[in-house]
PDB file of C-alpha atoms in Angstrom:
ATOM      1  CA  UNK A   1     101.048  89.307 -86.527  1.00  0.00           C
ATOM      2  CA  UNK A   2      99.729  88.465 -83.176  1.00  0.00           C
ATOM      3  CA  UNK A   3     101.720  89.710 -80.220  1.00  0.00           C
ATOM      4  CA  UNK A   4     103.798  87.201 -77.847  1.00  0.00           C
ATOM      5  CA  UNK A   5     101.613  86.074 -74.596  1.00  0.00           C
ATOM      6  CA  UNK A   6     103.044  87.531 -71.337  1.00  0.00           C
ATOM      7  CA  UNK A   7     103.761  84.269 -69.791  1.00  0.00           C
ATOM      8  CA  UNK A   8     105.828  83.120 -72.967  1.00  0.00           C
ATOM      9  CA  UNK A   9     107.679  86.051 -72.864  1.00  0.00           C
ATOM     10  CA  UNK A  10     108.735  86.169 -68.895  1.00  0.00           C
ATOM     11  CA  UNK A  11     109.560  82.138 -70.020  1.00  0.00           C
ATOM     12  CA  UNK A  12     111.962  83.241 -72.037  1.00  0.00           C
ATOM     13  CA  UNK A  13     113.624  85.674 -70.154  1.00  0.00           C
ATOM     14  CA  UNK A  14     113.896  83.224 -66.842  1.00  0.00           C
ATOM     15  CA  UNK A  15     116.456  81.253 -69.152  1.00  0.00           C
ATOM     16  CA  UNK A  16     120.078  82.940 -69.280  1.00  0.00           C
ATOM     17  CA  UNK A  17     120.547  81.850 -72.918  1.00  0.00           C
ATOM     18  CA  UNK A  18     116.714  83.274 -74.380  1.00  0.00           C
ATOM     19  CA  UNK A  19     117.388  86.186 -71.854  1.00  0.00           C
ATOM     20  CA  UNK A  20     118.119  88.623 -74.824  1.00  0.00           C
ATOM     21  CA  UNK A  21     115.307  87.867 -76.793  1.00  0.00           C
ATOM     22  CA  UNK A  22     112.498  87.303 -74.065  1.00  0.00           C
ATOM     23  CA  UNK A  23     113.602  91.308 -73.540  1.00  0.00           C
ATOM     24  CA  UNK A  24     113.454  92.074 -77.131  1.00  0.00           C
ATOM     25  CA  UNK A  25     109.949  90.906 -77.679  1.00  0.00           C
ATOM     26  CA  UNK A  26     109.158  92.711 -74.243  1.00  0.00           C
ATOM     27  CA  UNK A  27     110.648  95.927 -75.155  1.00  0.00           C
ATOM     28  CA  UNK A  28     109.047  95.192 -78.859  1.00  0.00           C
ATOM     29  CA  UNK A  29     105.271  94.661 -77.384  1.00  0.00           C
ATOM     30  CA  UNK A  30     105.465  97.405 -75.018  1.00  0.00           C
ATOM     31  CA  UNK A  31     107.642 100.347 -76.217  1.00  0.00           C
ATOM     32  CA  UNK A  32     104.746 102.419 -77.691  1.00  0.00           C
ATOM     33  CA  UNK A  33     102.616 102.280 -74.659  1.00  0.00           C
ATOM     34  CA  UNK A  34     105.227 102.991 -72.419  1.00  0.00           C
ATOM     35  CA  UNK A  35     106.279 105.948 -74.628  1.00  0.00           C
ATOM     36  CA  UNK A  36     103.313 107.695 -74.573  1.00  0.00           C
ATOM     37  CA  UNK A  37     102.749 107.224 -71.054  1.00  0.00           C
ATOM     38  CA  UNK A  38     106.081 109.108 -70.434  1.00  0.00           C
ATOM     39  CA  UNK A  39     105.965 111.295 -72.951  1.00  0.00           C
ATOM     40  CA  UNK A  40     102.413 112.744 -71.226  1.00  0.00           C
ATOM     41  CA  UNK A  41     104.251 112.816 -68.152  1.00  0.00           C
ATOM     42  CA  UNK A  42     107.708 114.506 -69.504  1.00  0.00           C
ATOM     43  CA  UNK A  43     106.454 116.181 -72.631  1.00  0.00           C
ATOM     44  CA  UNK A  44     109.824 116.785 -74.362  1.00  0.00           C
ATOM     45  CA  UNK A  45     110.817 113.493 -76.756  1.00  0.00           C
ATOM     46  CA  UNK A  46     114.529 114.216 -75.452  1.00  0.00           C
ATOM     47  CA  UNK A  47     113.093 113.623 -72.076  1.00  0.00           C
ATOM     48  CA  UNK A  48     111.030 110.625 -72.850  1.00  0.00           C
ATOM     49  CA  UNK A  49     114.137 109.446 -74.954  1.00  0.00           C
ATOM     50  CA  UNK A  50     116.068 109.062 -71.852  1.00  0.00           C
ATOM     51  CA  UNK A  51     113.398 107.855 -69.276  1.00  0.00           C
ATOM     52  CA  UNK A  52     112.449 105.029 -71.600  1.00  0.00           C
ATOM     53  CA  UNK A  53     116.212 103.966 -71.938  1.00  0.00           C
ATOM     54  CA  UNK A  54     116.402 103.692 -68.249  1.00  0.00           C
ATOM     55  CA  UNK A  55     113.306 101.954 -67.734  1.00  0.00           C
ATOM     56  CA  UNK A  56     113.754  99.011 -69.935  1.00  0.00           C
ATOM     57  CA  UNK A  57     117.502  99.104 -68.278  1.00  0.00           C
ATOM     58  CA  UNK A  58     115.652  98.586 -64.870  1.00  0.00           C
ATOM     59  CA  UNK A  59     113.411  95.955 -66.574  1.00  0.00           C
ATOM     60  CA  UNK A  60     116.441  94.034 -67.275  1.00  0.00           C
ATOM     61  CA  UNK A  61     117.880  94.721 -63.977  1.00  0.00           C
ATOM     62  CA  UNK A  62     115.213  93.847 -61.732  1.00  0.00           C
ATOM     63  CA  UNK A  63     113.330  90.974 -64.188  1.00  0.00           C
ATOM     64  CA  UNK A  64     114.347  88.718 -62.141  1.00  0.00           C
ATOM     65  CA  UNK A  65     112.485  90.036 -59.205  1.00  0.00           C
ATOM     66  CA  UNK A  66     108.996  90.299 -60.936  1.00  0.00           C
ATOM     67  CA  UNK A  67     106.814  88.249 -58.859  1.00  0.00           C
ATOM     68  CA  UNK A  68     103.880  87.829 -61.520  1.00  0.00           C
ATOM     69  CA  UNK A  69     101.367  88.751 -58.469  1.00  0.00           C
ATOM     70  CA  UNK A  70     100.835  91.583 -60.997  1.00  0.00           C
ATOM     71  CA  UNK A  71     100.472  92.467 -64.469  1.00  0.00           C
ATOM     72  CA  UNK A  72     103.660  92.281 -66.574  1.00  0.00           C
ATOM     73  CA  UNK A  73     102.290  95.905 -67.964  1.00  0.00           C
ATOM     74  CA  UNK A  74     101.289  97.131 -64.582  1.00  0.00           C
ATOM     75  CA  UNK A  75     105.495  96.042 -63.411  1.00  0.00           C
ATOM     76  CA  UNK A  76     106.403  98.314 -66.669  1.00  0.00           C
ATOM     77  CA  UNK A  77     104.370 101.043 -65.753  1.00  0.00           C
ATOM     78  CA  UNK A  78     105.192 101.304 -62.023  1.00  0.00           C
ATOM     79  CA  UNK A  79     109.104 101.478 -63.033  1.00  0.00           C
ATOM     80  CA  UNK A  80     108.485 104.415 -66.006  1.00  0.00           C
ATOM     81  CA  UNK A  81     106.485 106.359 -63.790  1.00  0.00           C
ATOM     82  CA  UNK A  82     109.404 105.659 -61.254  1.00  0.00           C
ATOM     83  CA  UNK A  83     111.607 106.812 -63.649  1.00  0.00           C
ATOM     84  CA  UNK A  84     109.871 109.883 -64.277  1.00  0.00           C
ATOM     85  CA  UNK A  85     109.521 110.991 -60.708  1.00  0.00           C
ATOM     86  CA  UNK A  86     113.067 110.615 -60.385  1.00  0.00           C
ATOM     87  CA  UNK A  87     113.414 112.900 -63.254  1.00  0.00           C
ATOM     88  CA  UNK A  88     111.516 115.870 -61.562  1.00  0.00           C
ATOM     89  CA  UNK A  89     112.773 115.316 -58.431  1.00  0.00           C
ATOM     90  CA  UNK A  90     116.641 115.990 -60.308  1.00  0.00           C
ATOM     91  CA  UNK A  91     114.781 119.316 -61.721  1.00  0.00           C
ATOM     92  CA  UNK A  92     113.031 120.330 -58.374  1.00  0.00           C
ATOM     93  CA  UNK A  93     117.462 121.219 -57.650  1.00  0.00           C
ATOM     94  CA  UNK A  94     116.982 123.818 -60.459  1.00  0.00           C
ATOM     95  CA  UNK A  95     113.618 124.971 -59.962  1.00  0.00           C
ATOM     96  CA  UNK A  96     112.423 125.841 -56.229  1.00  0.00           C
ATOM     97  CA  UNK A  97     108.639 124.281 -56.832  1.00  0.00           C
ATOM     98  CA  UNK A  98     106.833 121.668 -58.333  1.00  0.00           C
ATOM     99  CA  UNK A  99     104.720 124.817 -59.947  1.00  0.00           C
ATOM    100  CA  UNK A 100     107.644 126.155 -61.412  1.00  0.00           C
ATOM    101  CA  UNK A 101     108.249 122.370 -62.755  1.00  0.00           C
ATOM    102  CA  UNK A 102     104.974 122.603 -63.957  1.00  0.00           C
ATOM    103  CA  UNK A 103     105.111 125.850 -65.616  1.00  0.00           C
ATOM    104  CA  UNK A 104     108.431 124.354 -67.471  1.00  0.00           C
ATOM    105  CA  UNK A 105     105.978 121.462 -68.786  1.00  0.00           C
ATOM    106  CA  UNK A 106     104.088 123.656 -70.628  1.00  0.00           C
ATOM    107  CA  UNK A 107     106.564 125.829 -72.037  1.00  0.00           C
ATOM    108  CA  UNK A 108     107.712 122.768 -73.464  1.00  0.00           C
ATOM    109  CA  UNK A 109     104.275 121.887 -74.704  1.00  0.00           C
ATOM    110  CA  UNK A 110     103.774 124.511 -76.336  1.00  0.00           C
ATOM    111  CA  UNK A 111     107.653 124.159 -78.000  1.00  0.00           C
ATOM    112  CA  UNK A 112     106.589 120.633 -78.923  1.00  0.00           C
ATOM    113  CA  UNK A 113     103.667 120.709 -80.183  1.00  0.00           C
ATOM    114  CA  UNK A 114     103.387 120.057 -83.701  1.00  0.00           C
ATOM    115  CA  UNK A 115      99.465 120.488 -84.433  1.00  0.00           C
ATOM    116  CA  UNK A 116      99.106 123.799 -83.716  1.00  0.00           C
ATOM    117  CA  UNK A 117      95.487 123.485 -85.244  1.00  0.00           C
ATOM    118  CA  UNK A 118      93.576 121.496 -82.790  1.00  0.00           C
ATOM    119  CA  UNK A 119      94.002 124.418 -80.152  1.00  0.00           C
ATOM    120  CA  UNK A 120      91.775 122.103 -77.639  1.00  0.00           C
ATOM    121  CA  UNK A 121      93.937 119.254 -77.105  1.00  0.00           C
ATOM    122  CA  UNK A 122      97.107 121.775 -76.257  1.00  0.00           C
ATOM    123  CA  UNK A 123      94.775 123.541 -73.777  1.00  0.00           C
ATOM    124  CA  UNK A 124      93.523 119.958 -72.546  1.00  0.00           C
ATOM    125  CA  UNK A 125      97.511 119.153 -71.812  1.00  0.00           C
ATOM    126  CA  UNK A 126      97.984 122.361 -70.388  1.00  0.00           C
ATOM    127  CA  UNK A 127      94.907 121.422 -68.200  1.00  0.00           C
ATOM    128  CA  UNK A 128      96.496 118.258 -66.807  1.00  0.00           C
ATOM    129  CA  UNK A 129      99.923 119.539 -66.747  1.00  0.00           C
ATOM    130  CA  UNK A 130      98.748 122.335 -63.919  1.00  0.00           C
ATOM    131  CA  UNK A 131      97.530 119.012 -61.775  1.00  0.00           C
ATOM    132  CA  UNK A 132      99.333 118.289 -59.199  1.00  0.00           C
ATOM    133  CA  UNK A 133     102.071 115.606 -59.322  1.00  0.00           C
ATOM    134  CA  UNK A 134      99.439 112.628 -57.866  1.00  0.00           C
ATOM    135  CA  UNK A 135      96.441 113.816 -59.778  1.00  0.00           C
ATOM    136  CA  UNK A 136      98.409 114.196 -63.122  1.00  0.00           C
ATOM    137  CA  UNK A 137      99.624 110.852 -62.480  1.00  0.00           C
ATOM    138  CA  UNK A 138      96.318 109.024 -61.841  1.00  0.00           C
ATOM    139  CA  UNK A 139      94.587 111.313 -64.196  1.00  0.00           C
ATOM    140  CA  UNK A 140      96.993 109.570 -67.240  1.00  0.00           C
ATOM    141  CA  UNK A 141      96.296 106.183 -65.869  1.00  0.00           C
ATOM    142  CA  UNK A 142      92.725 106.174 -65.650  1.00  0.00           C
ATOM    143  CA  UNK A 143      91.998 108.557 -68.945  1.00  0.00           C
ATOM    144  CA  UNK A 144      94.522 107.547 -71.568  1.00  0.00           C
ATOM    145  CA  UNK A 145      95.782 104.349 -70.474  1.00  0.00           C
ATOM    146  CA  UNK A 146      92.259 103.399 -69.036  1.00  0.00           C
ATOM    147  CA  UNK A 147      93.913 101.093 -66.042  1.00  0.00           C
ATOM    148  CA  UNK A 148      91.786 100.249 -63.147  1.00  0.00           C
ATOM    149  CA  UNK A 149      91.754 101.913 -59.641  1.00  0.00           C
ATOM    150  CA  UNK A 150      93.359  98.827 -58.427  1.00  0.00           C
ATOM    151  CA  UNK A 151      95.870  98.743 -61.170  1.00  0.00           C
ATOM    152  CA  UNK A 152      96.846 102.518 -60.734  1.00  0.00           C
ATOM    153  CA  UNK A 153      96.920 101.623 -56.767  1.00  0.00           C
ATOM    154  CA  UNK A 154      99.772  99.211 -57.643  1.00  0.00           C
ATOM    155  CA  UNK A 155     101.769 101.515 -60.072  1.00  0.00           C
ATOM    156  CA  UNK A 156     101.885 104.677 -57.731  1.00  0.00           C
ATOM    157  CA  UNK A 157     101.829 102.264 -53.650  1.00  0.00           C
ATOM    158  CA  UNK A 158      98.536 104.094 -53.271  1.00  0.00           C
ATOM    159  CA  UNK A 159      95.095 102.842 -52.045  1.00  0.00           C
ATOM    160  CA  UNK A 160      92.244 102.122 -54.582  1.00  0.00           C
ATOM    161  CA  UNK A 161      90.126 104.922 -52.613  1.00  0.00           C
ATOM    162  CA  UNK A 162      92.611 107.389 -52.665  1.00  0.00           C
ATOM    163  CA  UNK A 163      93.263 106.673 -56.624  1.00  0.00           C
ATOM    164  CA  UNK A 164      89.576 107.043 -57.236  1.00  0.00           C
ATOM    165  CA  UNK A 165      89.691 110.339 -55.179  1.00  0.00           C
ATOM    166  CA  UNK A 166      92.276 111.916 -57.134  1.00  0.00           C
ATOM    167  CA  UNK A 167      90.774 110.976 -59.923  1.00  0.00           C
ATOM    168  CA  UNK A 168      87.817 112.659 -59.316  1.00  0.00           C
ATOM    169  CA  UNK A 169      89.640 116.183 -58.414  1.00  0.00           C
ATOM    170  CA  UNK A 170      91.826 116.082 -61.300  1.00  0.00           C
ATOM    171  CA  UNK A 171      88.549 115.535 -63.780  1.00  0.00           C
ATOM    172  CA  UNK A 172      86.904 118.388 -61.874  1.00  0.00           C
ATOM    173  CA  UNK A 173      89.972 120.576 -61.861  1.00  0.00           C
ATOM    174  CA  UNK A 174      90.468 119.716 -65.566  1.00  0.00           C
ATOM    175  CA  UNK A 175      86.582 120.214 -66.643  1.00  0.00           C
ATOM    176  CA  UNK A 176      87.051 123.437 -64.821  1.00  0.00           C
ATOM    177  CA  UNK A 177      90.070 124.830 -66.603  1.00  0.00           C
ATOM    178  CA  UNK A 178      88.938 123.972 -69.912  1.00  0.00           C
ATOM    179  CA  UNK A 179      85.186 125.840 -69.182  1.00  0.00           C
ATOM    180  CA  UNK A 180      87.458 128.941 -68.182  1.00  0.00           C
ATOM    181  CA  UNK A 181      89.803 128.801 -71.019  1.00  0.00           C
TER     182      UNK A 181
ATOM    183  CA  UNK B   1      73.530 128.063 -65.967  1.00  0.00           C
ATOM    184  CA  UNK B   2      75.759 124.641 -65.099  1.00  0.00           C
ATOM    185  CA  UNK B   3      78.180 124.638 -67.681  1.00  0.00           C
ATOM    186  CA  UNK B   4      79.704 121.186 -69.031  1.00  0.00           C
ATOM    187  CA  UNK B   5      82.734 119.915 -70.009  1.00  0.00           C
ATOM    188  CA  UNK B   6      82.239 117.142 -72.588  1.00  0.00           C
ATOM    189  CA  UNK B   7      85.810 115.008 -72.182  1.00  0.00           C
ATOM    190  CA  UNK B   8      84.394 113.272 -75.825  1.00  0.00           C
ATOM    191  CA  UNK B   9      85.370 116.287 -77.733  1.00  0.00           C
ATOM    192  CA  UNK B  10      89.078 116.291 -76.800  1.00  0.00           C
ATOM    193  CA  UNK B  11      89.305 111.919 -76.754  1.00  0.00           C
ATOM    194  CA  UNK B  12      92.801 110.623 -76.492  1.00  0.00           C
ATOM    195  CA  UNK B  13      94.573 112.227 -79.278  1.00  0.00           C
ATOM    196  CA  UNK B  14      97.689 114.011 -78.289  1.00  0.00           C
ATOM    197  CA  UNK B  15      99.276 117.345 -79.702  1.00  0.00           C
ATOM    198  CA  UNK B  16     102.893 115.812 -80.589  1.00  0.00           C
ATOM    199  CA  UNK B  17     103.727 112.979 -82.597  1.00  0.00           C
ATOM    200  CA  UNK B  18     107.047 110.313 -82.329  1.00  0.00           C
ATOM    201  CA  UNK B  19     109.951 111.676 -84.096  1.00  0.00           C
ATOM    202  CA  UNK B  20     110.890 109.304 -87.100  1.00  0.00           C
ATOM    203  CA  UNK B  21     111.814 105.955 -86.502  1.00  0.00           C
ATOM    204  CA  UNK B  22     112.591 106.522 -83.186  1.00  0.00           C
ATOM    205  CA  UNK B  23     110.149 103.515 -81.579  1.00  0.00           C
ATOM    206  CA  UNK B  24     111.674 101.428 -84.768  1.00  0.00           C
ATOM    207  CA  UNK B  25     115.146 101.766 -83.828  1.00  0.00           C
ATOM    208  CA  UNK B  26     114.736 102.007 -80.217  1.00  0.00           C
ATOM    209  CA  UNK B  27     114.387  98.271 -79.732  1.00  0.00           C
ATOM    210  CA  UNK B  28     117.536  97.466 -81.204  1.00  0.00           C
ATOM    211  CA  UNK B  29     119.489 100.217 -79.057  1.00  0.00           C
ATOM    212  CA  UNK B  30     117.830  98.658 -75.920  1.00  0.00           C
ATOM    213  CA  UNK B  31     118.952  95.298 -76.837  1.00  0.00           C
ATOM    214  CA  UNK B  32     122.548  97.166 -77.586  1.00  0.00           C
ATOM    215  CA  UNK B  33     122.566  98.778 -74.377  1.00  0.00           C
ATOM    216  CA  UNK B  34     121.163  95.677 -72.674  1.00  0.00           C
ATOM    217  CA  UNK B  35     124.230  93.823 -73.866  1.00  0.00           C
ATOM    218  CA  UNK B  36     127.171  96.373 -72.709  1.00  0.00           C
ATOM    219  CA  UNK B  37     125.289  96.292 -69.249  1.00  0.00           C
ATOM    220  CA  UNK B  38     125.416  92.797 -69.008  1.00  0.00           C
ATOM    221  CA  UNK B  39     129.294  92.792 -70.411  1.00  0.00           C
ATOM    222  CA  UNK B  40     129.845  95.342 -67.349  1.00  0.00           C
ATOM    223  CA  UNK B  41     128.100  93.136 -64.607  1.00  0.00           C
ATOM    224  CA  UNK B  42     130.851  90.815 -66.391  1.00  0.00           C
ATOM    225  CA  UNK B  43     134.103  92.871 -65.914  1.00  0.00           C
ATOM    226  CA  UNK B  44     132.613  94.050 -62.529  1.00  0.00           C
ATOM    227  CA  UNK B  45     132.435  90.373 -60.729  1.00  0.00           C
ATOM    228  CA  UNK B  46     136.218  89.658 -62.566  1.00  0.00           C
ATOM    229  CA  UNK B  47     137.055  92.981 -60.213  1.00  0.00           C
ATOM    230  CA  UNK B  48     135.542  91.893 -57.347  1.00  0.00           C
ATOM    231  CA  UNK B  49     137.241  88.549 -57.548  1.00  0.00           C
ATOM    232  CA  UNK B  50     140.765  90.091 -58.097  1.00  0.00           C
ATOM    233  CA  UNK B  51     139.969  92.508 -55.287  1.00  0.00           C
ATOM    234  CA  UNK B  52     138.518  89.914 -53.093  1.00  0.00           C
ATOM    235  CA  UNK B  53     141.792  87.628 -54.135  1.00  0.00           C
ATOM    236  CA  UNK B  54     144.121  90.302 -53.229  1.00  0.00           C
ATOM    237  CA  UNK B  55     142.410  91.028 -49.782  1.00  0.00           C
ATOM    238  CA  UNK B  56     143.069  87.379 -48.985  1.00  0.00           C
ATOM    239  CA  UNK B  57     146.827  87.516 -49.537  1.00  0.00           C
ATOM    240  CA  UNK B  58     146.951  90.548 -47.567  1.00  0.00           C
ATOM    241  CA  UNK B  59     144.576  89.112 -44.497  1.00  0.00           C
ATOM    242  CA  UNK B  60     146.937  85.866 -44.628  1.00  0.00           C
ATOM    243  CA  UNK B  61     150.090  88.138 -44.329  1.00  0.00           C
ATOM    244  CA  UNK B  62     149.041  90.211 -41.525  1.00  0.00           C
ATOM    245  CA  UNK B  63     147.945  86.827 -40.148  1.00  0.00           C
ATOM    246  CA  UNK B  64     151.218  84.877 -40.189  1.00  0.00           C
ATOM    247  CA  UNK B  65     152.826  88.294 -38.918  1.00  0.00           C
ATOM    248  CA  UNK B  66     150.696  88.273 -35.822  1.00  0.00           C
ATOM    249  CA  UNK B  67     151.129  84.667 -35.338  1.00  0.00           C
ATOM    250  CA  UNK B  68     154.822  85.060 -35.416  1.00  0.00           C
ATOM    251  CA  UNK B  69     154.829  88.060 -32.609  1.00  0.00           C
ATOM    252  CA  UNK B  70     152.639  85.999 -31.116  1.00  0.00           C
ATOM    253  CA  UNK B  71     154.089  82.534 -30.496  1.00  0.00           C
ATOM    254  CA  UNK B  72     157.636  82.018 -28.457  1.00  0.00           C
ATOM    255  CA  UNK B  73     158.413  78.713 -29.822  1.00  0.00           C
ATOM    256  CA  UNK B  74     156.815  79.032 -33.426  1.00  0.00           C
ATOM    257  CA  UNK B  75     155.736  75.694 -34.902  1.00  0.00           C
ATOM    258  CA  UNK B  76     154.752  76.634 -37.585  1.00  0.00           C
ATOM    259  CA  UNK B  77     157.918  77.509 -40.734  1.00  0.00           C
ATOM    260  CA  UNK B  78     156.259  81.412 -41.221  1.00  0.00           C
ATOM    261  CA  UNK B  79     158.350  82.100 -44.533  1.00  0.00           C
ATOM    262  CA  UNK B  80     156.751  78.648 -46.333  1.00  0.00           C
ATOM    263  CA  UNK B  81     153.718  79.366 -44.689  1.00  0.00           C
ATOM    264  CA  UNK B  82     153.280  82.668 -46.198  1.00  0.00           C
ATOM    265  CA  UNK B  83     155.194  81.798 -49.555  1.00  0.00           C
ATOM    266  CA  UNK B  84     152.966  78.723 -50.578  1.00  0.00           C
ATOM    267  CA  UNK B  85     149.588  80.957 -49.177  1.00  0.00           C
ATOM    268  CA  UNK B  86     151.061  83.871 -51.492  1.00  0.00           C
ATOM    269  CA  UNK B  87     151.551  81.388 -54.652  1.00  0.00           C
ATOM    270  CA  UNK B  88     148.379  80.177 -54.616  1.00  0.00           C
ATOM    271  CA  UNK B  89     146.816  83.223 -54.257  1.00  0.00           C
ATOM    272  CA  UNK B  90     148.767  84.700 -56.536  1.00  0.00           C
ATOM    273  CA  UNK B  91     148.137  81.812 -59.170  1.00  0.00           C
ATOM    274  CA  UNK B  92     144.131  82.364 -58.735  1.00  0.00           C
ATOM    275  CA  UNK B  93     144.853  86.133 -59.195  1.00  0.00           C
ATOM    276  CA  UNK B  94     146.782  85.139 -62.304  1.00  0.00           C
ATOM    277  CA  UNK B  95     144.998  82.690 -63.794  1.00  0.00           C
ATOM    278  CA  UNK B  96     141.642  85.632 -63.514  1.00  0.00           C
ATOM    279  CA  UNK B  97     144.160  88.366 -65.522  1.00  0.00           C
ATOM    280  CA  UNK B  98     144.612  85.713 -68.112  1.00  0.00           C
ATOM    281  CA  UNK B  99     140.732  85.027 -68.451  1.00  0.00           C
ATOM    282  CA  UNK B 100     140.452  88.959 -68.775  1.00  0.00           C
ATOM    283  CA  UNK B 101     139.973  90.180 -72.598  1.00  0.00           C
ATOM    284  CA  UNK B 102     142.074  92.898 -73.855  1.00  0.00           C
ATOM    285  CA  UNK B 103     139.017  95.309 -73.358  1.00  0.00           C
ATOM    286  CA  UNK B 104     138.553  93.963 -70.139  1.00  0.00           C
ATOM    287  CA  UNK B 105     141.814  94.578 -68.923  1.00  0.00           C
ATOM    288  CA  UNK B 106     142.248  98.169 -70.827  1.00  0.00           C
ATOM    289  CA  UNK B 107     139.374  98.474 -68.901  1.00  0.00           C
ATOM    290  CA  UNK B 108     140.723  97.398 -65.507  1.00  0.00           C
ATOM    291  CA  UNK B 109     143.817 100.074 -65.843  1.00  0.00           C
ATOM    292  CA  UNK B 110     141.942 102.947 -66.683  1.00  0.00           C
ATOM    293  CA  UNK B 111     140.063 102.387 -63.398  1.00  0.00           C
ATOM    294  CA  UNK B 112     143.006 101.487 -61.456  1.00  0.00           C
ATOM    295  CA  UNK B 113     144.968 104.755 -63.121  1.00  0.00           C
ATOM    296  CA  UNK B 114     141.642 106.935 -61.816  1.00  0.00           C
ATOM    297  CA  UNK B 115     141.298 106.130 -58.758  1.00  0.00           C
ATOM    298  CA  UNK B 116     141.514 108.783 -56.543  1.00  0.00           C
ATOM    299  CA  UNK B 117     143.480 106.755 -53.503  1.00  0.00           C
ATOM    300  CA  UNK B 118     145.844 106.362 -56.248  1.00  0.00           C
ATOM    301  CA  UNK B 119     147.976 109.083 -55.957  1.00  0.00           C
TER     302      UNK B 119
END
């Protein structure tokens, strides 16, 4: 089945009595992506569980202030990773530092993970996970959800240089870790 | 000896997987959810109004008192001033609390019997 255009979709939800169903075929189209996105960024499903709730509550909040100067997925993205900065800003009460928020993510990484054989792509998490907060976030973008400078720009209200930048440093910072490991 | 790191070998696959049918049944909880909210936005504006309603008769009260102290000769008949403001205030707050569900108005006491300048 082919998936529902953008513009048909944000057509639907403009009108108060499609409203429910323009969300449902948004929400249907773009859960998975968004998942994984926050899932990289929170690790823990319980986590990712309740960041993806909120988001799509904020989707259906603010639709109605999406401007379409972007993409629909770019919008989506910009409010999870939102979300998800909110989330270890609430944590960065209990712990002191973002490296002790960090050092939480992988404990949890290695909790969740379930293939315990492919030790590379644990240490390859672990690599991104000791990033800082900007770099891990660009470093997502641009490797797993392979979105341009410009769009990664727009999600985090960075420049295109400086999103290119990080980028760069997180690669070399990951390549690095991975050669030492 | 320039070691490198050949991103290829790790590629996009992740260590964890999606519990169950959690991406199956998550669409229909959203849409759930999305309905309560929109069911609150609902009972919220019917509070507003009420409160809104209620601020009126008491601005038109303190109004009439001042323009009683105020005024030697008063023109104006205060009691039937204030007693036909007060019923038709009252009538709009009225006819809102019949519009109001059962829920909505279960609702409405619990948050009245909370508040903390209740006391």
């Amino acid at each position: 089945m082919t998936e529902p255009e953008d513009e048909y979709i944000l057509s639907l939800i403009k009108e108060d009595n499609t409203k429910e169903k323009g969300l449902a075929l948004l929400i249907n189209k773009y859960k998975e992506r968004i998942y994984w996105h926050i899932r990289r960024l929170v690790v823990s499903h319980e986590d990712a569980q309740d960041v993806m709730q909120e988001t799509f509550l904020n989707v259906y909040r603010f639709i109605d202030t999406f401007g379409q100067e972007s993409k629909l997925y770019t919008w989506l993205y910009r409010i999870a990773t939102n979300e998800c900065i909110k989330l270890f800003r609430k944590r960065k009460h209990i712990f002191t530092s973002y490296d002790e928020i960090s050092e939480q993510l992988i404990n949890k990484l290695y909790y969740n993970t379930v293939d315990e054989g492919d030790k590379i792509i644990v240490t390859f998490q672990e690599a991104i996970l000791r990033l800082p907060e900007k770099q891990r976030l660009v470093f997502n973008l641009r490797y797993y959800d392979e979105l341009s400078y410009d769009e990664i720009s727009r999600i985090l209200s960075i420049s295109t240089s400086s999103a290119k930048t990080n980028y760069h440093y997180a690669a070399e910072k990951v390549k690095e870790f991975m050669l030492n490991s | 000896m320039n070691k490198e790191f050949d991103f290829n070998k790790v590629g996009k696959k992740m260590p964890y997987k999606i519990p169950g049918t959690f991406l199956e049944g998550f669409s229909v909880n959203s849409v759930s959810k999305i309905k309560k909210e929109k069911r609150g936005r609902h009972i919220r504006m019917h509070l507003w109004k009420i409160s809104f309603a209620a601020a009126s008769v008491v601005l038109i009260l303190i109004t009439g008192i001042f323009l009683k102290k105020g005024s030697e000769a008063p023109v104006i008949n205060f009691n039937d001033t204030i007693k036909n403001a007060t019923i038709s205030e009252s009538t709009e707050v009225e006819r809102i609390i019949r519009e109001l569900s059962d829920d909505e108005l279960t609702l409405i006491s619990l948050m009245l019997d909370s508040d903390m300048f209740n006391e």
